[in-house]
mmCIF file of C-alpha atoms in Angstrom:
data_model
loop_
_atom_site.group_PDB
_atom_site.id
_atom_site.type_symbol
_atom_site.label_atom_id
_atom_site.label_comp_id
_atom_site.label_asym_id
_atom_site.label_seq_id
_atom_site.Cartn_x
_atom_site.Cartn_y
_atom_site.Cartn_z
ATOM 1 C CA UNK L 271 50.530 -49.759 16.788
ATOM 2 C CA UNK L 272 53.910 -49.656 16.994
ATOM 3 C CA UNK L 273 55.965 -52.590 17.593
ATOM 4 C CA UNK L 274 58.257 -52.072 20.525
ATOM 5 C CA UNK L 275 61.785 -52.792 19.942
ATOM 6 C CA UNK L 276 63.827 -55.584 21.728
ATOM 7 C CA UNK L 277 66.976 -54.414 22.662
ATOM 8 C CA UNK L 278 69.476 -56.093 25.213
ATOM 9 C CA UNK L 279 72.168 -54.230 26.643
ATOM 10 C CA UNK L 280 75.502 -54.897 28.369
ATOM 11 C CA UNK L 281 77.545 -52.550 29.510
ATOM 12 C CA UNK L 282 81.497 -53.090 30.737
ATOM 13 C CA UNK L 283 83.646 -50.305 32.605
ATOM 14 C CA UNK L 284 87.260 -51.360 31.435
ATOM 15 C CA UNK L 285 88.513 -48.062 32.996
ATOM 16 C CA UNK L 286 87.235 -46.911 36.450
ATOM 17 C CA UNK L 287 87.532 -43.311 36.181
ATOM 18 C CA UNK L 288 84.276 -43.624 33.885
ATOM 19 C CA UNK L 289 82.648 -45.155 37.672
ATOM 20 C CA UNK L 290 84.288 -42.038 39.330
ATOM 21 C CA UNK L 291 82.401 -39.172 36.799
ATOM 22 C CA UNK L 292 79.333 -40.803 36.427
ATOM 23 C CA UNK L 293 78.450 -42.893 39.136
ATOM 24 C CA UNK L 294 74.625 -43.570 37.451
ATOM 25 C CA UNK L 295 76.165 -44.670 33.973
ATOM 26 C CA UNK L 296 74.531 -48.149 34.059
ATOM 27 C CA UNK L 297 71.309 -47.029 34.468
ATOM 28 C CA UNK L 298 71.870 -43.693 32.037
ATOM 29 C CA UNK L 299 72.689 -45.761 29.216
ATOM 30 C CA UNK L 300 70.419 -48.253 29.922
ATOM 31 C CA UNK L 301 67.568 -45.234 29.563
ATOM 32 C CA UNK L 302 69.596 -43.679 26.538
ATOM 33 C CA UNK L 303 68.961 -46.962 24.662
ATOM 34 C CA UNK L 304 65.519 -47.464 25.634
ATOM 35 C CA UNK L 305 64.486 -43.722 24.684
ATOM 36 C CA UNK L 306 66.868 -43.969 21.068
ATOM 37 C CA UNK L 307 65.620 -47.537 20.585
ATOM 38 C CA UNK L 308 61.733 -46.386 20.558
ATOM 39 C CA UNK L 309 62.282 -43.102 18.951
ATOM 40 C CA UNK L 310 60.441 -42.652 15.235
ATOM 41 C CA UNK L 311 62.671 -43.925 12.073
ATOM 42 C CA UNK L 312 64.958 -45.892 14.998
ATOM 43 C CA UNK L 313 62.369 -48.260 16.635
ATOM 44 C CA UNK L 314 61.677 -50.630 13.187
ATOM 45 C CA UNK L 315 65.945 -51.083 13.251
ATOM 46 C CA UNK L 316 66.956 -51.583 16.876
ATOM 47 C CA UNK L 317 66.517 -54.852 17.108
ATOM 48 C CA UNK L 318 69.581 -56.932 18.384
ATOM 49 C CA UNK L 319 72.180 -57.053 21.129
ATOM 50 C CA UNK L 320 74.473 -53.990 21.708
ATOM 51 C CA UNK L 321 77.547 -54.291 23.981
ATOM 52 C CA UNK L 322 78.895 -50.505 25.490
ATOM 53 C CA UNK L 323 82.148 -50.899 26.520
ATOM 54 C CA UNK L 324 83.764 -48.210 28.456
ATOM 55 C CA UNK L 325 87.445 -48.090 27.693
ATOM 56 C CA UNK L 326 89.867 -45.358 27.875
ATOM 57 C CA UNK L 327 92.547 -43.543 25.232
ATOM 58 C CA UNK L 328 95.169 -46.385 24.813
ATOM 59 C CA UNK L 329 91.785 -49.163 24.368
ATOM 60 C CA UNK L 330 90.383 -46.955 21.240
ATOM 61 C CA UNK L 331 93.954 -45.986 20.281
ATOM 62 C CA UNK L 332 94.252 -49.847 19.784
ATOM 63 C CA UNK L 333 91.116 -50.306 17.869
ATOM 64 C CA UNK L 334 91.139 -47.071 15.968
ATOM 65 C CA UNK L 335 94.274 -48.578 14.283
ATOM 66 C CA UNK L 336 93.678 -52.021 14.308
ATOM 67 C CA UNK L 337 90.022 -51.376 12.505
ATOM 68 C CA UNK L 338 89.708 -47.546 11.135
ATOM 69 C CA UNK L 339 93.668 -47.785 9.722
ATOM 70 C CA UNK L 340 94.445 -44.324 12.492
ATOM 71 C CA UNK L 341 97.061 -44.573 14.903
ATOM 72 C CA UNK L 342 94.969 -41.896 17.634
ATOM 73 C CA UNK L 343 92.298 -42.467 20.222
ATOM 74 C CA UNK L 344 89.289 -41.669 19.558
ATOM 75 C CA UNK L 345 86.124 -40.978 21.066
ATOM 76 C CA UNK L 346 83.648 -43.133 20.306
ATOM 77 C CA UNK L 347 84.130 -46.546 17.937
ATOM 78 C CA UNK L 348 80.986 -48.949 16.779
ATOM 79 C CA UNK L 349 81.512 -52.472 15.641
ATOM 80 C CA UNK L 350 78.302 -54.079 13.537
ATOM 81 C CA UNK L 351 78.294 -57.830 13.988
ATOM 82 C CA UNK L 352 76.713 -59.621 11.580
ATOM 83 C CA UNK L 353 76.095 -62.579 13.499
ATOM 84 C CA UNK L 354 74.558 -60.416 15.935
ATOM 85 C CA UNK L 355 72.188 -58.268 15.022
ATOM 86 C CA UNK L 356 73.626 -54.670 16.456
ATOM 87 C CA UNK L 357 77.154 -54.645 17.816
ATOM 88 C CA UNK L 358 79.209 -53.022 19.996
ATOM 89 C CA UNK L 359 80.194 -49.609 21.337
ATOM 90 C CA UNK L 360 83.011 -48.815 22.727
ATOM 91 C CA UNK L 361 83.822 -45.294 24.300
ATOM 92 C CA UNK L 362 87.308 -43.387 25.609
ATOM 93 C CA UNK L 363 87.031 -41.674 28.883
ATOM 94 C CA UNK L 364 89.819 -39.593 28.577
ATOM 95 C CA UNK L 365 89.163 -38.167 25.067
ATOM 96 C CA UNK L 366 85.349 -37.594 26.040
ATOM 97 C CA UNK L 367 86.321 -36.173 29.332
ATOM 98 C CA UNK L 368 88.929 -33.831 27.547
ATOM 99 C CA UNK L 369 86.435 -32.785 24.339
ATOM 100 C CA UNK L 370 83.645 -31.809 27.365
ATOM 101 C CA UNK L 371 85.789 -30.051 29.182
ATOM 102 C CA UNK L 372 86.954 -28.310 25.607
ATOM 103 C CA UNK L 373 83.142 -27.889 25.132
ATOM 104 C CA UNK L 374 82.404 -26.654 28.648
ATOM 105 C CA UNK L 375 79.462 -29.537 28.127
ATOM 106 C CA UNK L 376 78.794 -32.237 30.930
ATOM 107 C CA UNK L 377 80.525 -35.370 31.196
ATOM 108 C CA UNK L 378 78.150 -37.214 31.597
ATOM 109 C CA UNK L 379 75.530 -35.349 28.891
ATOM 110 C CA UNK L 380 78.255 -35.672 26.537
ATOM 111 C CA UNK L 381 78.843 -38.871 26.944
ATOM 112 C CA UNK L 382 75.257 -40.244 26.260
ATOM 113 C CA UNK L 383 75.373 -38.270 23.359
ATOM 114 C CA UNK L 384 78.840 -39.982 21.743
ATOM 115 C CA UNK L 385 77.029 -43.317 22.926
ATOM 116 C CA UNK L 386 73.985 -42.365 21.175
ATOM 117 C CA UNK L 387 75.985 -41.585 17.987
ATOM 118 C CA UNK L 388 78.024 -44.984 18.032
ATOM 119 C CA UNK L 389 74.238 -47.183 18.566
ATOM 120 C CA UNK L 390 72.662 -45.018 15.818
ATOM 121 C CA UNK L 391 75.863 -45.838 13.610
ATOM 122 C CA UNK L 392 74.773 -49.585 14.605
ATOM 123 C CA UNK L 393 71.497 -48.966 13.023
ATOM 124 C CA UNK L 394 72.833 -47.927 9.749
ATOM 125 C CA UNK L 395 73.325 -43.972 10.111
ATOM 126 C CA UNK L 396 76.168 -41.768 8.861
ATOM 127 C CA UNK L 397 77.299 -38.878 8.224
ATOM 128 C CA UNK L 398 79.730 -39.087 5.633
ATOM 129 C CA UNK L 399 77.222 -36.934 3.492
ATOM 130 C CA UNK L 400 75.835 -33.412 4.061
ATOM 131 C CA UNK L 401 71.943 -34.804 4.160
ATOM 132 C CA UNK L 402 72.951 -38.016 6.416
ATOM 133 C CA UNK L 403 74.749 -36.171 8.284
ATOM 134 C CA UNK L 404 71.537 -33.316 8.844
ATOM 135 C CA UNK L 405 69.049 -35.931 9.553
ATOM 136 C CA UNK L 406 71.485 -38.407 12.299
ATOM 137 C CA UNK L 407 71.828 -35.578 13.981
ATOM 138 C CA UNK L 408 68.769 -34.528 13.808
ATOM 139 C CA UNK L 409 67.800 -38.087 15.233
ATOM 140 C CA UNK L 410 70.540 -37.260 18.143
ATOM 141 C CA UNK L 411 69.064 -33.931 18.939
ATOM 142 C CA UNK L 412 65.639 -35.625 19.214
ATOM 143 C CA UNK L 413 66.385 -38.448 21.557
ATOM 144 C CA UNK L 414 68.632 -35.971 23.900
ATOM 145 C CA UNK L 415 66.163 -33.347 24.379
ATOM 146 C CA UNK L 416 63.384 -35.989 25.444
ATOM 147 C CA UNK L 417 66.023 -37.375 28.403
ATOM 148 C CA UNK L 418 66.522 -33.158 28.700
ATOM 149 C CA UNK L 419 70.147 -33.295 27.321
ATOM 150 C CA UNK L 420 71.038 -29.707 25.684
ATOM 151 C CA UNK L 421 71.710 -29.972 21.807
ATOM 152 C CA UNK L 422 74.761 -31.394 22.008
ATOM 153 C CA UNK L 423 76.185 -28.875 18.629
ATOM 154 C CA UNK L 424 75.604 -25.935 20.871
ATOM 155 C CA UNK L 425 77.944 -25.226 23.565
ATOM 156 C CA UNK L 426 76.373 -25.970 27.232
ATOM 157 C CA UNK L 427 75.986 -22.612 29.828
ATOM 158 C CA UNK L 428 77.060 -25.380 32.585
ATOM 159 C CA UNK L 429 80.614 -26.727 32.360
ATOM 160 C CA UNK L 430 81.773 -29.911 33.059
#
């Protein structure tokens, strides 16, 4: 019998546009994190507290500059916390919205993918090496598929 993962989740909305574009965001994020935490290969690592901050480009640019030395906004950043297992995920509304439009994806689906991507980083997954990238992408595809979300590495038929 597999042990149930214990995840505590908090969601903070710093940029109000998130709520307008994705009204069910808190329940959707909770469902996403639950699904990810129960996925084989993830469940044994998914223990602790995760905070999701839904912000904008200015916040993500500041964090990206401060922690990665890159002076530009990005879609998602993860911040492991050694004092508290797991950590935080910050996501930019403007960047995710723009990417969703460019990639012809639903905004909520692309947002979920970015949050899941950040969550997997907190669990130690990475995509710097090709083999590790294939593993991480495969996990993302499987979890999103379980939630009825198309493969994020393919273009969706329905626009944002």
